[in-house]
Each structure stands twice: as C-alpha cells, then as structure tokens.
Amino acid sequence: MNGLSLSSLLPMAIAVIAGAAVPFQAGSNAALGRALGHPLWATLSSLAVSVLVVVPLMLLIRAPAPALGAATQGPAWAWLGGVAGVAYITAALVLTPKLGAASFIVSVIAGQMLASLLIDHYGLMGLMPKPAGAWRVAGIALILLGMVVVQVSPSTSASVRPPVSSAKRP
C-alpha cells in the first residue's frame, strides 16, 4: 500500500476529527440562517466568528506578519479558497435542512473526492501528480455508490413507525 504508514496515521486521525466537525458546522449554520432570516447573513456571521477565533489564536502563537507581496505575486486561483468557503457554507445552511446532515455531507464528500482525484491526477494547484489508477478510481466509485445508498435509503423514523391500521376499534 502506497502512502499508508505509522507516521501518516496521526495526520489522518486529525483529518477525521476535523471532518467530524463539518456536519455540526452545517447544522449550526442552518439554524443560524433560520434565526437570522437569510442564508447569506448566516454565512457572514459564520465567517465573522471564524475571524474572532483565529485572530486571538494568531496573537497567542505569535504568527509572523503575512507576506502579502509574495501572495500577490502568486497565482490568482490561490485566492479562491475564500470564495469556495462562502459557496460551501451557504450551500450547507440552505441544503442541510432539506437533505438532512448525512445526505448533504455524503454528497459533499463525493464532490470533494471527485475534484481531489482530478487535482491529484493532473497535479493541479501546485501539487505533485498522483495518477488516478484503478484502485483510486474504484475507491471513488465506492464513495459514489455510498452516496446513492444514503440518498435512497428510507428514513429511519419512517421505518420504525407502526403500520396504520384501517380496522375500527370497538
């Protein structure tokens, strides 16, 4: 197996924990959107809270000043992360109440994996190319199959309801 080692387990575990926070983010942003009356207010509020959390953290760890000159000389696409963040947060708070957390997140993961496979295969965004071999494509196919299963599976609450009886009671 290429890429799986003891030294990669800790970063993978941290990534799983970070990923576990995402459905909570989607749910809390959806509730915030309902409370504020519009999804974009919730998006702005969520990003403002992020700033309020990250600025003290940067001061605490004494992060050096940003190299804005170097950043402006880089590729234009390097600044698209903020746009992607707004798109994701807004989609999450609009779609999570409609789809449910599991259906939304599995769809997000499918989209992330498809895009990631292309980024890796072609070495986009300054990353080293990692060809999309048969095993990687099979893994993505399983994720897509999982997405379909989660989407079409009956709701748990519907499956545990007692059947409605048409017989009249005495």
Coordinates of C-alpha atoms in Angstrom, one line a residue:
M1 CA 0.0 0.0 0.0
N2 CA 1.4 3.3 -1.1
G3 CA 1.2 6.2 1.4
L4 CA 0.0 4.4 4.5
S5 CA 2.5 4.4 7.3
L6 CA 2.6 4.9 11.0
S7 CA 3.7 8.5 10.5
S8 CA 0.6 9.2 8.4
L9 CA -1.9 7.8 11.0
L10 CA -1.8 10.8 13.2
P11 CA -2.5 13.3 10.4
M12 CA -5.2 11.0 9.1
A13 CA -6.8 10.8 12.6
I14 CA -6.7 14.6 12.9
A15 CA -8.3 14.9 9.5
V16 CA -11.1 12.5 10.6
I17 CA -11.7 14.6 13.7
A18 CA -11.8 17.8 11.6
G19 CA -14.1 16.1 9.2
A20 CA -16.4 15.1 12.0
A21 CA -16.9 18.8 12.9
V22 CA -18.3 19.5 9.4
P23 CA -21.8 18.2 9.9
F24 CA -22.0 20.2 13.1
Q25 CA -20.9 23.3 11.2
A26 CA -23.6 22.6 8.6
G27 CA -26.3 22.1 11.2
S28 CA -25.4 25.1 13.3
N29 CA -25.1 27.3 10.2
A30 CA -28.6 26.1 9.0
A31 CA -30.1 27.0 12.4
L32 CA -28.3 30.4 12.3
G33 CA -29.7 31.1 8.8
R34 CA -33.2 30.4 10.0
A35 CA -32.7 32.6 13.1
L36 CA -31.2 35.5 11.1
G37 CA -33.7 35.2 8.3
H38 CA -31.4 34.7 5.3
P39 CA -28.6 32.3 4.4
L40 CA -26.1 35.0 3.5
W41 CA -26.4 36.6 6.9
A42 CA -25.6 33.3 8.4
T43 CA -22.6 32.9 6.0
L44 CA -21.3 36.3 7.0
S45 CA -21.8 35.6 10.7
S46 CA -20.0 32.2 10.5
L47 CA -17.1 33.8 8.7
A48 CA -17.0 36.7 11.3
V49 CA -16.9 34.1 14.1
S50 CA -14.0 32.4 12.3
V51 CA -12.1 35.7 12.3
L52 CA -12.9 36.3 16.0
V53 CA -11.4 32.8 16.8
V54 CA -8.4 32.9 14.5
V55 CA -7.1 36.4 15.3
P56 CA -6.6 35.7 19.1
L57 CA -5.1 32.3 18.2
M58 CA -2.6 34.0 15.8
L59 CA -1.7 36.5 18.5
L60 CA -1.3 33.7 21.1
I61 CA 1.1 31.7 18.9
R62 CA 2.8 34.9 17.6
A63 CA 2.3 34.1 14.0
P64 CA 4.5 36.3 11.8
A65 CA 3.0 39.0 9.6
P66 CA 1.8 37.8 6.3
A67 CA 4.0 38.0 3.2
L68 CA 1.4 40.0 1.2
G69 CA 3.9 40.9 -1.5
A70 CA 4.7 37.3 -2.2
A71 CA 1.0 36.3 -2.1
T72 CA 0.0 38.9 -4.7
Q73 CA 2.7 37.6 -7.0
G74 CA 1.3 34.1 -6.8
P75 CA -1.4 32.6 -9.0
A76 CA -4.8 34.2 -8.9
W77 CA -6.5 30.9 -8.1
A78 CA -4.7 30.9 -4.7
W79 CA -7.3 33.4 -3.5
L80 CA -10.3 31.3 -4.4
G81 CA -10.4 29.5 -1.1
G82 CA -12.5 32.3 0.4
V83 CA -14.9 32.1 -2.5
A84 CA -15.1 28.3 -2.0
G85 CA -15.7 28.8 1.7
V86 CA -18.6 31.1 1.1
A87 CA -20.1 28.7 -1.5
Y88 CA -19.8 25.7 0.9
I89 CA -21.1 27.5 3.9
T90 CA -24.1 28.9 2.0
A91 CA -24.9 25.6 0.4
A92 CA -24.6 23.8 3.7
L93 CA -27.0 26.1 5.5
V94 CA -29.5 26.0 2.6
L95 CA -29.3 22.3 1.8
T96 CA -28.8 20.6 5.2
P97 CA -32.4 21.3 6.4
K98 CA -33.7 19.9 3.1
L99 CA -31.5 16.9 2.7
G100 CA -30.5 16.1 6.3
A101 CA -26.9 16.1 7.6
A102 CA -26.0 12.7 6.3
S103 CA -27.3 13.2 2.8
F104 CA -25.7 16.6 2.5
I105 CA -22.3 15.5 3.9
V106 CA -22.1 12.4 1.8
S107 CA -22.8 14.5 -1.3
V108 CA -20.1 16.9 -0.3
I109 CA -17.7 14.1 0.3
A110 CA -18.5 12.7 -3.2
G111 CA -17.8 16.1 -4.7
Q112 CA -14.6 16.5 -2.8
M113 CA -13.3 13.1 -3.8
L114 CA -14.1 13.6 -7.5
A115 CA -12.4 17.0 -7.5
S116 CA -9.5 15.7 -5.4
L117 CA -8.9 12.8 -7.8
L118 CA -8.7 15.2 -10.7
I119 CA -6.4 17.6 -8.8
D120 CA -4.1 14.7 -7.9
H121 CA -4.2 13.1 -11.4
Y122 CA -3.2 16.3 -13.2
G123 CA -1.1 17.8 -10.5
L124 CA -3.3 20.9 -10.3
M125 CA -2.9 23.7 -7.8
G126 CA 0.9 23.2 -7.4
L127 CA 0.6 19.6 -6.1
M128 CA 2.6 16.7 -7.3
P129 CA 0.7 14.5 -9.8
K130 CA -0.6 11.2 -8.4
P131 CA -2.2 9.2 -11.3
A132 CA -5.8 8.1 -10.9
G133 CA -5.1 4.3 -11.1
A134 CA -7.6 1.6 -11.0
W135 CA -7.7 1.3 -7.1
R136 CA -8.2 5.1 -6.7
V137 CA -11.0 5.1 -9.2
A138 CA -12.6 2.1 -7.6
G139 CA -12.4 3.9 -4.2
I140 CA -14.2 6.9 -5.7
A141 CA -16.8 4.6 -7.3
L142 CA -17.5 3.1 -3.8
I143 CA -17.9 6.6 -2.4
L144 CA -20.4 7.4 -5.2
L145 CA -22.2 4.2 -4.5
G146 CA -22.3 5.0 -0.8
M147 CA -23.8 8.4 -1.7
V148 CA -26.5 6.8 -3.7
V149 CA -27.3 4.3 -0.9
V150 CA -27.5 7.1 1.7
Q151 CA -29.7 9.2 -0.6
V152 CA -32.2 6.4 -1.5
S153 CA -32.4 4.6 1.8
P154 CA -35.7 5.0 3.7
S155 CA -35.7 7.3 6.6
T156 CA -35.2 5.6 10.0
S157 CA -38.1 7.3 11.5
A158 CA -40.4 6.2 8.7
S159 CA -39.2 2.6 9.0
V160 CA -39.9 2.3 12.8
R161 CA -43.4 3.7 12.7
P162 CA -46.1 1.2 13.4
P163 CA -48.3 0.4 10.4
V164 CA -51.5 2.3 10.2
S165 CA -54.5 0.0 10.9
S166 CA -57.7 0.6 9.0
A167 CA -59.6 -1.6 11.4
K168 CA -62.1 0.2 13.6
R169 CA -61.8 -0.2 17.3
P170 CA -64.7 -1.5 19.3

